[in-house]
PDB file of C-alpha atoms in Angstrom:
ATOM      1  CA  UNK A  17      48.909  96.969 185.407  1.00 56.00           C
ATOM      2  CA  UNK A  18      52.541  96.443 186.300  1.00 55.00           C
ATOM      3  CA  UNK A  19      52.226  97.601 189.909  1.00 53.00           C
ATOM      4  CA  UNK A  20      55.972  97.372 190.494  1.00 45.00           C
ATOM      5  CA  UNK A  21      57.131  99.996 188.006  1.00 52.00           C
ATOM      6  CA  UNK A  22      58.062 102.591 190.605  1.00 52.00           C
ATOM      7  CA  UNK A  23      61.188 100.751 191.714  1.00 51.00           C
ATOM      8  CA  UNK A  24      63.893  98.479 190.371  1.00 46.00           C
ATOM      9  CA  UNK A  25      62.575  95.298 188.800  1.00 55.00           C
ATOM     10  CA  UNK A  26      64.778  92.304 188.059  1.00 57.00           C
ATOM     11  CA  UNK A  27      64.850  90.882 184.538  1.00 59.00           C
ATOM     12  CA  UNK A  28      63.594  87.614 185.989  1.00 64.00           C
ATOM     13  CA  UNK A  29      60.480  89.281 187.379  1.00 64.00           C
ATOM     14  CA  UNK A  30      59.802  91.006 184.068  1.00 66.00           C
ATOM     15  CA  UNK A  31      60.091  87.694 182.201  1.00 69.00           C
ATOM     16  CA  UNK A  32      57.696  86.079 184.652  1.00 70.00           C
ATOM     17  CA  UNK A  33      54.967  88.562 183.779  1.00 76.00           C
ATOM     18  CA  UNK A  34      55.591  88.166 180.051  1.00 88.00           C
ATOM     19  CA  UNK A  35      57.435  91.415 179.372  1.00 90.00           C
ATOM     20  CA  UNK A  36      59.491  91.285 176.194  1.00 91.00           C
ATOM     21  CA  UNK A  37      62.860  92.842 176.998  1.00 89.00           C
ATOM     22  CA  UNK A  38      65.202  94.623 174.620  1.00 91.00           C
ATOM     23  CA  UNK A  39      67.622  91.716 174.249  1.00 93.00           C
ATOM     24  CA  UNK A  40      64.846  89.179 173.704  1.00 92.00           C
ATOM     25  CA  UNK A  41      63.250  91.472 171.153  1.00 94.00           C
ATOM     26  CA  UNK A  42      66.514  91.962 169.275  1.00 95.00           C
ATOM     27  CA  UNK A  43      67.758  88.364 169.263  1.00 94.00           C
ATOM     28  CA  UNK A  44      64.606  86.255 169.405  1.00 94.00           C
ATOM     29  CA  UNK A  45      62.258  88.359 167.306  1.00 96.00           C
ATOM     30  CA  UNK A  46      63.930  90.984 165.125  1.00 96.00           C
ATOM     31  CA  UNK A  47      66.991  88.930 164.179  1.00 96.00           C
ATOM     32  CA  UNK A  48      64.758  86.008 163.187  1.00 96.00           C
ATOM     33  CA  UNK A  49      61.909  87.698 161.382  1.00 97.00           C
ATOM     34  CA  UNK A  50      63.269  91.000 160.042  1.00 98.00           C
ATOM     35  CA  UNK A  51      65.869  90.693 157.304  1.00 97.00           C
ATOM     36  CA  UNK A  52      68.280  93.610 157.436  1.00 96.00           C
ATOM     37  CA  UNK A  53      67.994  93.973 153.686  1.00 97.00           C
ATOM     38  CA  UNK A  54      64.372  95.024 154.204  1.00 97.00           C
ATOM     39  CA  UNK A  55      65.131  97.808 156.699  1.00 96.00           C
ATOM     40  CA  UNK A  56      65.446 100.538 154.027  1.00 94.00           C
ATOM     41  CA  UNK A  57      61.788  99.989 153.174  1.00 95.00           C
ATOM     42  CA  UNK A  58      60.814 101.459 156.539  1.00 96.00           C
ATOM     43  CA  UNK A  59      63.868 103.504 157.532  1.00 94.00           C
ATOM     44  CA  UNK A  60      63.358 105.745 154.491  1.00 94.00           C
ATOM     45  CA  UNK A  61      60.022 107.561 154.834  1.00 95.00           C
ATOM     46  CA  UNK A  62      59.974 108.486 151.153  1.00 94.00           C
ATOM     47  CA  UNK A  63      60.346 104.852 150.124  1.00 95.00           C
ATOM     48  CA  UNK A  64      57.745 103.779 152.703  1.00 97.00           C
ATOM     49  CA  UNK A  65      55.253 106.319 151.381  1.00 96.00           C
ATOM     50  CA  UNK A  66      55.728 105.233 147.764  1.00 95.00           C
ATOM     51  CA  UNK A  67      55.332 101.573 148.710  1.00 96.00           C
ATOM     52  CA  UNK A  68      52.177 102.285 150.705  1.00 96.00           C
ATOM     53  CA  UNK A  69      50.644 104.308 147.912  1.00 94.00           C
ATOM     54  CA  UNK A  70      51.369 101.535 145.420  1.00 94.00           C
ATOM     55  CA  UNK A  71      48.987  99.238 147.330  1.00 94.00           C
ATOM     56  CA  UNK A  72      46.436 101.952 148.127  1.00 94.00           C
ATOM     57  CA  UNK A  73      47.355 102.474 151.773  1.00 96.00           C
ATOM     58  CA  UNK A  74      46.358 105.999 152.752  1.00 95.00           C
ATOM     59  CA  UNK A  75      49.261 108.325 153.669  1.00 97.00           C
ATOM     60  CA  UNK A  76      49.669 112.114 153.936  1.00 96.00           C
ATOM     61  CA  UNK A  77      50.212 113.518 150.445  1.00 96.00           C
ATOM     62  CA  UNK A  78      53.806 114.348 149.568  1.00 96.00           C
ATOM     63  CA  UNK A  79      54.312 117.953 148.483  1.00 97.00           C
ATOM     64  CA  UNK A  80      57.959 117.514 147.565  1.00 96.00           C
ATOM     65  CA  UNK A  81      61.437 116.541 148.665  1.00 96.00           C
ATOM     66  CA  UNK A  82      64.719 118.412 149.042  1.00 97.00           C
ATOM     67  CA  UNK A  83      67.719 116.169 148.376  1.00 97.00           C
ATOM     68  CA  UNK A  84      70.663 118.540 148.014  1.00 96.00           C
ATOM     69  CA  UNK A  85      71.900 121.638 149.811  1.00 96.00           C
ATOM     70  CA  UNK A  86      71.777 123.721 146.632  1.00 95.00           C
ATOM     71  CA  UNK A  87      68.026 123.010 146.402  1.00 96.00           C
ATOM     72  CA  UNK A  88      67.211 124.564 149.790  1.00 96.00           C
ATOM     73  CA  UNK A  89      67.239 128.073 148.320  1.00 94.00           C
ATOM     74  CA  UNK A  90      64.316 127.019 146.109  1.00 94.00           C
ATOM     75  CA  UNK A  91      62.174 125.937 149.060  1.00 95.00           C
ATOM     76  CA  UNK A  92      59.705 128.802 148.622  1.00 94.00           C
ATOM     77  CA  UNK A  93      59.008 127.661 145.060  1.00 94.00           C
ATOM     78  CA  UNK A  94      58.411 124.119 146.282  1.00 95.00           C
ATOM     79  CA  UNK A  95      55.793 125.207 148.805  1.00 96.00           C
ATOM     80  CA  UNK A  96      54.163 127.806 146.572  1.00 94.00           C
ATOM     81  CA  UNK A  97      50.396 127.644 146.984  1.00 94.00           C
ATOM     82  CA  UNK A  98      50.658 125.768 150.279  1.00 96.00           C
ATOM     83  CA  UNK A  99      49.390 127.343 153.499  1.00 96.00           C
ATOM     84  CA  UNK A 100      50.277 124.477 155.850  1.00 97.00           C
ATOM     85  CA  UNK A 101      52.613 121.499 155.748  1.00 97.00           C
ATOM     86  CA  UNK A 102      55.152 119.390 157.635  1.00 96.00           C
ATOM     87  CA  UNK A 103      58.895 119.196 157.000  1.00 98.00           C
ATOM     88  CA  UNK A 104      60.622 116.058 158.274  1.00 96.00           C
ATOM     89  CA  UNK A 105      63.804 114.047 157.761  1.00 97.00           C
ATOM     90  CA  UNK A 106      63.328 110.959 155.601  1.00 96.00           C
ATOM     91  CA  UNK A 107      65.503 108.912 157.959  1.00 94.00           C
ATOM     92  CA  UNK A 108      64.544 110.485 161.282  1.00 89.00           C
ATOM     93  CA  UNK A 109      63.237 108.748 164.401  1.00 82.00           C
ATOM     94  CA  UNK A 110      61.306 109.594 167.574  1.00 78.00           C
ATOM     95  CA  UNK A 111      59.925 112.749 165.984  1.00 81.00           C
ATOM     96  CA  UNK A 112      63.312 114.453 165.851  1.00 88.00           C
ATOM     97  CA  UNK A 113      63.655 117.138 163.205  1.00 93.00           C
ATOM     98  CA  UNK A 114      59.930 117.349 162.444  1.00 92.00           C
ATOM     99  CA  UNK A 115      58.782 120.919 161.806  1.00 94.00           C
ATOM    100  CA  UNK A 116      55.023 121.492 161.683  1.00 92.00           C
ATOM    101  CA  UNK A 117      53.941 124.649 159.871  1.00 95.00           C
ATOM    102  CA  UNK A 118      50.313 125.393 160.741  1.00 93.00           C
ATOM    103  CA  UNK A 119      50.216 128.567 158.662  1.00 96.00           C
ATOM    104  CA  UNK A 120      52.450 129.939 155.931  1.00 96.00           C
ATOM    105  CA  UNK A 121      52.025 133.265 154.175  1.00 94.00           C
ATOM    106  CA  UNK A 122      54.389 135.773 152.563  1.00 90.00           C
ATOM    107  CA  UNK A 123      57.552 134.083 153.785  1.00 90.00           C
ATOM    108  CA  UNK A 124      56.355 133.811 157.405  1.00 94.00           C
ATOM    109  CA  UNK A 125      56.009 130.361 158.959  1.00 97.00           C
ATOM    110  CA  UNK A 126      53.861 129.827 162.070  1.00 96.00           C
ATOM    111  CA  UNK A 127      53.932 126.645 164.175  1.00 91.00           C
ATOM    112  CA  UNK A 128      50.884 125.196 166.013  1.00 83.00           C
ATOM    113  CA  UNK A 129      52.068 126.833 169.243  1.00 80.00           C
ATOM    114  CA  UNK A 130      52.053 130.248 167.551  1.00 89.00           C
ATOM    115  CA  UNK A 131      55.816 130.555 167.227  1.00 92.00           C
ATOM    116  CA  UNK A 132      56.794 132.577 164.155  1.00 97.00           C
ATOM    117  CA  UNK A 133      59.766 131.511 162.039  1.00 97.00           C
ATOM    118  CA  UNK A 134      61.495 133.363 159.247  1.00 96.00           C
ATOM    119  CA  UNK A 135      62.571 131.816 155.975  1.00 95.00           C
ATOM    120  CA  UNK A 136      66.153 131.977 157.210  1.00 96.00           C
ATOM    121  CA  UNK A 137      65.263 129.818 160.211  1.00 97.00           C
ATOM    122  CA  UNK A 138      63.350 127.284 158.110  1.00 97.00           C
ATOM    123  CA  UNK A 139      66.186 127.294 155.565  1.00 97.00           C
ATOM    124  CA  UNK A 140      68.595 126.409 158.378  1.00 98.00           C
ATOM    125  CA  UNK A 141      66.308 123.656 159.620  1.00 98.00           C
ATOM    126  CA  UNK A 142      66.090 122.025 156.188  1.00 98.00           C
ATOM    127  CA  UNK A 143      69.853 122.382 155.790  1.00 97.00           C
ATOM    128  CA  UNK A 144      70.337 120.628 159.146  1.00 97.00           C
ATOM    129  CA  UNK A 145      68.120 117.779 157.976  1.00 97.00           C
ATOM    130  CA  UNK A 146      70.206 117.309 154.831  1.00 97.00           C
ATOM    131  CA  UNK A 147      73.435 117.309 156.841  1.00 96.00           C
ATOM    132  CA  UNK A 148      72.141 114.344 158.876  1.00 95.00           C
ATOM    133  CA  UNK A 149      71.547 116.123 162.179  1.00 95.00           C
ATOM    134  CA  UNK A 150      68.363 114.102 162.821  1.00 94.00           C
ATOM    135  CA  UNK A 151      68.975 110.946 160.786  1.00 89.00           C
ATOM    136  CA  UNK A 152      69.668 107.419 161.950  1.00 79.00           C
ATOM    137  CA  UNK A 153      73.449 107.138 162.240  1.00 80.00           C
ATOM    138  CA  UNK A 154      74.010 110.789 161.321  1.00 82.00           C
ATOM    139  CA  UNK A 155      74.120 110.039 157.607  1.00 88.00           C
ATOM    140  CA  UNK A 156      73.261 112.599 154.934  1.00 93.00           C
ATOM    141  CA  UNK A 157      69.497 112.806 154.625  1.00 96.00           C
ATOM    142  CA  UNK A 158      66.590 114.073 152.530  1.00 96.00           C
ATOM    143  CA  UNK A 159      63.924 116.549 153.670  1.00 97.00           C
ATOM    144  CA  UNK A 160      60.371 115.394 153.030  1.00 97.00           C
ATOM    145  CA  UNK A 161      57.571 117.964 152.783  1.00 98.00           C
ATOM    146  CA  UNK A 162      54.060 116.569 153.163  1.00 97.00           C
ATOM    147  CA  UNK A 163      50.534 117.706 153.842  1.00 96.00           C
ATOM    148  CA  UNK A 164      49.492 118.580 157.374  1.00 95.00           C
ATOM    149  CA  UNK A 165      47.203 116.099 159.110  1.00 94.00           C
ATOM    150  CA  UNK A 166      44.055 117.809 160.364  1.00 92.00           C
ATOM    151  CA  UNK A 167      42.895 117.311 163.931  1.00 86.00           C
ATOM    152  CA  UNK A 168      39.572 115.499 164.379  1.00 90.00           C
ATOM    153  CA  UNK A 169      37.122 116.560 167.081  1.00 89.00           C
ATOM    154  CA  UNK A 170      37.033 112.956 168.294  1.00 89.00           C
ATOM    155  CA  UNK A 171      40.255 113.687 170.190  1.00 92.00           C
ATOM    156  CA  UNK A 172      39.208 117.115 171.428  1.00 88.00           C
ATOM    157  CA  UNK A 173      40.598 117.622 174.966  1.00 91.00           C
ATOM    158  CA  UNK A 174      42.463 114.312 174.805  1.00 96.00           C
ATOM    159  CA  UNK A 175      45.548 115.891 173.239  1.00 94.00           C
ATOM    160  CA  UNK A 176      47.291 119.223 173.832  1.00 90.00           C
ATOM    161  CA  UNK A 177      47.716 121.068 170.498  1.00 83.00           C
ATOM    162  CA  UNK A 178      49.330 118.175 168.648  1.00 85.00           C
ATOM    163  CA  UNK A 179      47.821 115.324 166.616  1.00 89.00           C
ATOM    164  CA  UNK A 180      47.624 111.969 168.455  1.00 94.00           C
ATOM    165  CA  UNK A 181      48.852 108.838 166.725  1.00 95.00           C
ATOM    166  CA  UNK A 182      48.294 105.113 167.154  1.00 98.00           C
ATOM    167  CA  UNK A 183      51.229 102.715 167.457  1.00 98.00           C
ATOM    168  CA  UNK A 184      50.368  99.185 166.372  1.00 98.00           C
ATOM    169  CA  UNK A 185      52.710  96.296 167.014  1.00 98.00           C
ATOM    170  CA  UNK A 186      52.244  93.805 164.185  1.00 99.00           C
ATOM    171  CA  UNK A 187      53.581  90.245 164.378  1.00 98.00           C
ATOM    172  CA  UNK A 188      53.512  88.047 161.275  1.00 98.00           C
ATOM    173  CA  UNK A 189      50.764  90.223 159.888  1.00 98.00           C
ATOM    174  CA  UNK A 190      48.565  90.170 162.989  1.00 99.00           C
ATOM    175  CA  UNK A 191      47.964  93.324 165.042  1.00 99.00           C
ATOM    176  CA  UNK A 192      49.215  92.277 168.471  1.00 98.00           C
ATOM    177  CA  UNK A 193      49.213  95.279 170.805  1.00 98.00           C
ATOM    178  CA  UNK A 194      48.296  98.956 170.447  1.00 98.00           C
ATOM    179  CA  UNK A 195      48.490 102.322 172.129  1.00 98.00           C
ATOM    180  CA  UNK A 196      47.762 105.916 171.288  1.00 98.00           C
ATOM    181  CA  UNK A 197      50.196 108.698 172.121  1.00 97.00           C
ATOM    182  CA  UNK A 198      48.685 112.002 173.194  1.00 96.00           C
ATOM    183  CA  UNK A 199      50.531 115.294 173.043  1.00 92.00           C
ATOM    184  CA  UNK A 200      51.027 117.378 176.191  1.00 94.00           C
ATOM    185  CA  UNK A 201      52.364 120.797 177.028  1.00 92.00           C
ATOM    186  CA  UNK A 202      55.551 119.114 178.221  1.00 93.00           C
ATOM    187  CA  UNK A 203      55.975 117.312 174.900  1.00 89.00           C
ATOM    188  CA  UNK A 204      55.472 120.645 173.069  1.00 83.00           C
ATOM    189  CA  UNK A 205      52.463 119.306 171.215  1.00 82.00           C
ATOM    190  CA  UNK A 206      54.266 116.213 169.955  1.00 83.00           C
ATOM    191  CA  UNK A 207      52.952 112.650 170.309  1.00 86.00           C
ATOM    192  CA  UNK A 208      56.323 111.460 171.617  1.00 86.00           C
ATOM    193  CA  UNK A 209      56.568 109.527 174.876  1.00 90.00           C
ATOM    194  CA  UNK A 210      60.261 110.354 175.270  1.00 86.00           C
ATOM    195  CA  UNK A 211      59.374 114.046 175.292  1.00 88.00           C
ATOM    196  CA  UNK A 212      56.520 113.740 177.794  1.00 92.00           C
ATOM    197  CA  UNK A 213      53.483 112.635 175.793  1.00 94.00           C
ATOM    198  CA  UNK A 214      50.867 110.404 177.413  1.00 97.00           C
ATOM    199  CA  UNK A 215      50.613 106.757 176.373  1.00 97.00           C
ATOM    200  CA  UNK A 216      47.173 105.138 176.427  1.00 98.00           C
ATOM    201  CA  UNK A 217      46.905 101.382 176.011  1.00 98.00           C
ATOM    202  CA  UNK A 218      44.145 100.314 173.625  1.00 98.00           C
ATOM    203  CA  UNK A 219      42.137  97.095 173.542  1.00 98.00           C
ATOM    204  CA  UNK A 220      43.159  95.394 170.325  1.00 98.00           C
ATOM    205  CA  UNK A 221      39.571  94.382 169.470  1.00 98.00           C
ATOM    206  CA  UNK A 222      37.883  97.735 170.081  1.00 98.00           C
ATOM    207  CA  UNK A 223      40.433 100.569 170.163  1.00 98.00           C
ATOM    208  CA  UNK A 224      39.087 101.564 173.589  1.00 98.00           C
ATOM    209  CA  UNK A 225      41.388 102.831 176.325  1.00 98.00           C
ATOM    210  CA  UNK A 226      42.411 100.262 178.921  1.00 98.00           C
ATOM    211  CA  UNK A 227      44.803 102.415 180.949  1.00 96.00           C
ATOM    212  CA  UNK A 228      47.098 105.431 180.594  1.00 97.00           C
ATOM    213  CA  UNK A 229      50.643 106.257 181.651  1.00 96.00           C
ATOM    214  CA  UNK A 230      52.851 109.312 181.834  1.00 96.00           C
ATOM    215  CA  UNK A 231      56.583 108.819 182.342  1.00 93.00           C
ATOM    216  CA  UNK A 232      55.789 105.114 182.836  1.00 90.00           C
ATOM    217  CA  UNK A 233      53.453 105.798 185.778  1.00 93.00           C
ATOM    218  CA  UNK A 234      49.651 105.375 185.705  1.00 94.00           C
ATOM    219  CA  UNK A 235      47.397 108.405 185.323  1.00 96.00           C
ATOM    220  CA  UNK A 236      43.645 108.817 184.856  1.00 97.00           C
ATOM    221  CA  UNK A 237      43.347 112.366 183.511  1.00 98.00           C
ATOM    222  CA  UNK A 238      45.213 114.237 180.799  1.00 97.00           C
ATOM    223  CA  UNK A 239      47.757 116.430 182.640  1.00 96.00           C
ATOM    224  CA  UNK A 240      46.848 119.589 180.709  1.00 95.00           C
ATOM    225  CA  UNK A 241      43.213 119.265 179.641  1.00 95.00           C
ATOM    226  CA  UNK A 242      41.888 117.191 182.550  1.00 97.00           C
ATOM    227  CA  UNK A 243      40.076 114.841 180.149  1.00 97.00           C
ATOM    228  CA  UNK A 244      39.176 111.391 181.485  1.00 98.00           C
ATOM    229  CA  UNK A 245      41.494 109.207 179.436  1.00 98.00           C
ATOM    230  CA  UNK A 246      39.431 106.082 180.034  1.00 98.00           C
ATOM    231  CA  UNK A 247      36.671 107.593 177.883  1.00 97.00           C
ATOM    232  CA  UNK A 248      38.900 107.570 174.813  1.00 98.00           C
ATOM    233  CA  UNK A 249      38.046 105.222 171.960  1.00 98.00           C
ATOM    234  CA  UNK A 250      39.692 105.416 168.540  1.00 98.00           C
ATOM    235  CA  UNK A 251      37.081 105.464 165.739  1.00 97.00           C
ATOM    236  CA  UNK A 252      37.458 103.537 162.484  1.00 98.00           C
ATOM    237  CA  UNK A 253      39.436 100.986 164.465  1.00 98.00           C
ATOM    238  CA  UNK A 254      39.100  98.196 161.912  1.00 98.00           C
ATOM    239  CA  UNK A 255      40.630 100.485 159.307  1.00 98.00           C
ATOM    240  CA  UNK A 256      43.553 101.196 161.646  1.00 99.00           C
ATOM    241  CA  UNK A 257      44.154  97.467 162.106  1.00 99.00           C
ATOM    242  CA  UNK A 258      43.980  96.839 158.366  1.00 98.00           C
ATOM    243  CA  UNK A 259      46.743  99.362 157.689  1.00 98.00           C
ATOM    244  CA  UNK A 260      48.970  97.549 160.186  1.00 98.00           C
ATOM    245  CA  UNK A 261      48.116  94.135 158.741  1.00 98.00           C
ATOM    246  CA  UNK A 262      48.834  95.292 155.170  1.00 98.00           C
ATOM    247  CA  UNK A 263      52.252  96.556 156.243  1.00 98.00           C
ATOM    248  CA  UNK A 264      53.357  92.926 156.667  1.00 98.00           C
ATOM    249  CA  UNK A 265      52.962  92.076 152.968  1.00 96.00           C
ATOM    250  CA  UNK A 266      54.189  95.521 151.996  1.00 97.00           C
ATOM    251  CA  UNK A 267      57.533  95.161 153.789  1.00 98.00           C
ATOM    252  CA  UNK A 268      58.075  91.459 154.490  1.00 97.00           C
ATOM    253  CA  UNK A 269      58.911  92.319 158.109  1.00 98.00           C
ATOM    254  CA  UNK A 270      57.651  89.760 160.610  1.00 98.00           C
ATOM    255  CA  UNK A 271      57.749  92.221 163.502  1.00 98.00           C
ATOM    256  CA  UNK A 272      57.055  95.904 162.997  1.00 98.00           C
ATOM    257  CA  UNK A 273      55.531  99.030 164.435  1.00 98.00           C
ATOM    258  CA  UNK A 274      52.970 100.940 162.389  1.00 98.00           C
ATOM    259  CA  UNK A 275      52.256 104.569 163.275  1.00 97.00           C
ATOM    260  CA  UNK A 276      48.822 105.686 162.144  1.00 98.00           C
ATOM    261  CA  UNK A 277      47.087 109.057 162.382  1.00 96.00           C
ATOM    262  CA  UNK A 278      43.407 109.883 162.017  1.00 97.00           C
ATOM    263  CA  UNK A 279      42.771 112.812 159.684  1.00 96.00           C
ATOM    264  CA  UNK A 280      39.571 114.832 159.963  1.00 94.00           C
ATOM    265  CA  UNK A 281      38.813 114.459 156.262  1.00 95.00           C
ATOM    266  CA  UNK A 282      40.793 111.489 154.966  1.00 95.00           C
ATOM    267  CA  UNK A 283      40.451 109.051 157.871  1.00 96.00           C
ATOM    268  CA  UNK A 284      43.257 106.738 159.109  1.00 98.00           C
ATOM    269  CA  UNK A 285      46.599 107.258 157.378  1.00 98.00           C
ATOM    270  CA  UNK A 286      49.920 105.463 157.712  1.00 98.00           C
ATOM    271  CA  UNK A 287      52.480 107.927 158.996  1.00 95.00           C
ATOM    272  CA  UNK A 288      55.525 105.664 159.140  1.00 95.00           C
ATOM    273  CA  UNK A 289      56.745 102.154 159.920  1.00 97.00           C
ATOM    274  CA  UNK A 290      59.457 100.906 162.233  1.00 96.00           C
ATOM    275  CA  UNK A 291      61.496  97.706 161.986  1.00 96.00           C
ATOM    276  CA  UNK A 292      62.668  98.041 165.601  1.00 94.00           C
ATOM    277  CA  UNK A 293      59.617  99.352 167.502  1.00 93.00           C
ATOM    278  CA  UNK A 294      60.134 100.209 171.155  1.00 88.00           C
ATOM    279  CA  UNK A 295      58.578  98.292 174.003  1.00 88.00           C
ATOM    280  CA  UNK A 296      56.764 101.049 175.887  1.00 93.00           C
ATOM    281  CA  UNK A 297      53.487  99.785 174.414  1.00 96.00           C
ATOM    282  CA  UNK A 298      53.674  97.077 177.081  1.00 96.00           C
ATOM    283  CA  UNK A 299      53.757  99.643 179.869  1.00 94.00           C
ATOM    284  CA  UNK A 300      50.897 101.595 178.298  1.00 96.00           C
ATOM    285  CA  UNK A 301      48.765  98.437 178.285  1.00 96.00           C
ATOM    286  CA  UNK A 302      50.019  96.951 181.544  1.00 94.00           C
ATOM    287  CA  UNK A 303      50.598  93.581 179.890  1.00 94.00           C
ATOM    288  CA  UNK A 304      53.604  91.793 178.460  1.00 95.00           C
ATOM    289  CA  UNK A 305      54.036  91.223 174.749  1.00 96.00           C
ATOM    290  CA  UNK A 306      55.749  87.842 174.971  1.00 96.00           C
ATOM    291  CA  UNK A 307      52.654  85.654 175.601  1.00 96.00           C
ATOM    292  CA  UNK A 308      50.737  87.527 172.885  1.00 97.00           C
ATOM    293  CA  UNK A 309      53.445  86.834 170.307  1.00 97.00           C
ATOM    294  CA  UNK A 310      53.623  83.215 171.438  1.00 96.00           C
ATOM    295  CA  UNK A 311      49.856  82.812 171.016  1.00 97.00           C
ATOM    296  CA  UNK A 312      50.006  84.273 167.514  1.00 98.00           C
ATOM    297  CA  UNK A 313      52.923  81.982 166.666  1.00 96.00           C
ATOM    298  CA  UNK A 314      51.293  78.811 167.967  1.00 96.00           C
ATOM    299  CA  UNK A 315      47.562  79.171 167.389  1.00 96.00           C
ATOM    300  CA  UNK A 316      46.759  81.844 164.770  1.00 98.00           C
ATOM    301  CA  UNK A 317      46.081  80.584 161.228  1.00 97.00           C
ATOM    302  CA  UNK A 318      48.668  81.049 158.519  1.00 96.00           C
ATOM    303  CA  UNK A 319      48.293  82.238 154.923  1.00 94.00           C
ATOM    304  CA  UNK A 320      45.372  84.591 155.506  1.00 98.00           C
ATOM    305  CA  UNK A 321      44.880  87.876 153.685  1.00 98.00           C
ATOM    306  CA  UNK A 322      45.295  91.133 155.640  1.00 98.00           C
ATOM    307  CA  UNK A 323      41.502  91.508 155.757  1.00 98.00           C
ATOM    308  CA  UNK A 324      41.098  87.957 157.058  1.00 99.00           C
ATOM    309  CA  UNK A 325      43.747  88.475 159.741  1.00 99.00           C
ATOM    310  CA  UNK A 326      41.994  91.608 160.973  1.00 99.00           C
ATOM    311  CA  UNK A 327      38.674  89.766 161.118  1.00 98.00           C
ATOM    312  CA  UNK A 328      40.349  86.973 163.079  1.00 98.00           C
ATOM    313  CA  UNK A 329      41.759  89.443 165.617  1.00 98.00           C
ATOM    314  CA  UNK A 330      38.394  91.166 166.025  1.00 98.00           C
ATOM    315  CA  UNK A 331      36.470  87.940 166.514  1.00 97.00           C
ATOM    316  CA  UNK A 332      38.806  85.749 168.592  1.00 93.00           C
TER     317      UNK A 332
END
């Protein structure tokens, strides 16, 4: 654990303990191994989903997309027959603009917290997405409507209302570091660390909790449910790692973040990918990323299949 997080820490000290800083990530890793021409493959969630499905990577099913303002009025036709779904911007980040509808009936939309929305309010939300309110760079966007991921009892009491997700850092096709993000009351049921979710570092070989943090400070219990976070272990861990490993061939990105959710019925599913993943996974694990990337670079075998890379990680 980084026992010095409560106060100011010099960049030199952070480098000494192997922490990968923002500048080092941008110039030494991303600039070298992520071609900018490949960014659209992960910045556009619609394109990411289609790519993933083309190589049989599990993702939430797409119900439909809204591309133009004049199409918003037909939203009710698009979701006809659906009782639950998620509306999100195709180019959004950090969970901004994501609307989860846990129940829909007769023009009434209900969120997981029980908040009731009218069609007019949902219409406005979709319109805001299209105008670029939540997109990277504020550019015009597309609204993606997809199936709702169903909570699994494995995470009962570990997350407050919202679905947890796993963030995998993948370097040259090898899963390098992982954490799960658990929703809290403060984060309004969202698995978003910036909004107050809990980050739990996970052992890369087992998916078992190694430590937990809230607002970058260590905690032992979930702030709302009181669950012992050190008892958490993500099931189907090998399948999680395989999704991350496959994302390397899928995108050509040497350094990426893969966000994966565990559905009650369909198992692990790729939610989205990130060409510029944040560095909070280091704090969640209490270890620096730099020596891990260096070890992968210098000692891990090249030219393995995704399955072989996962086996190597699990057994070495």
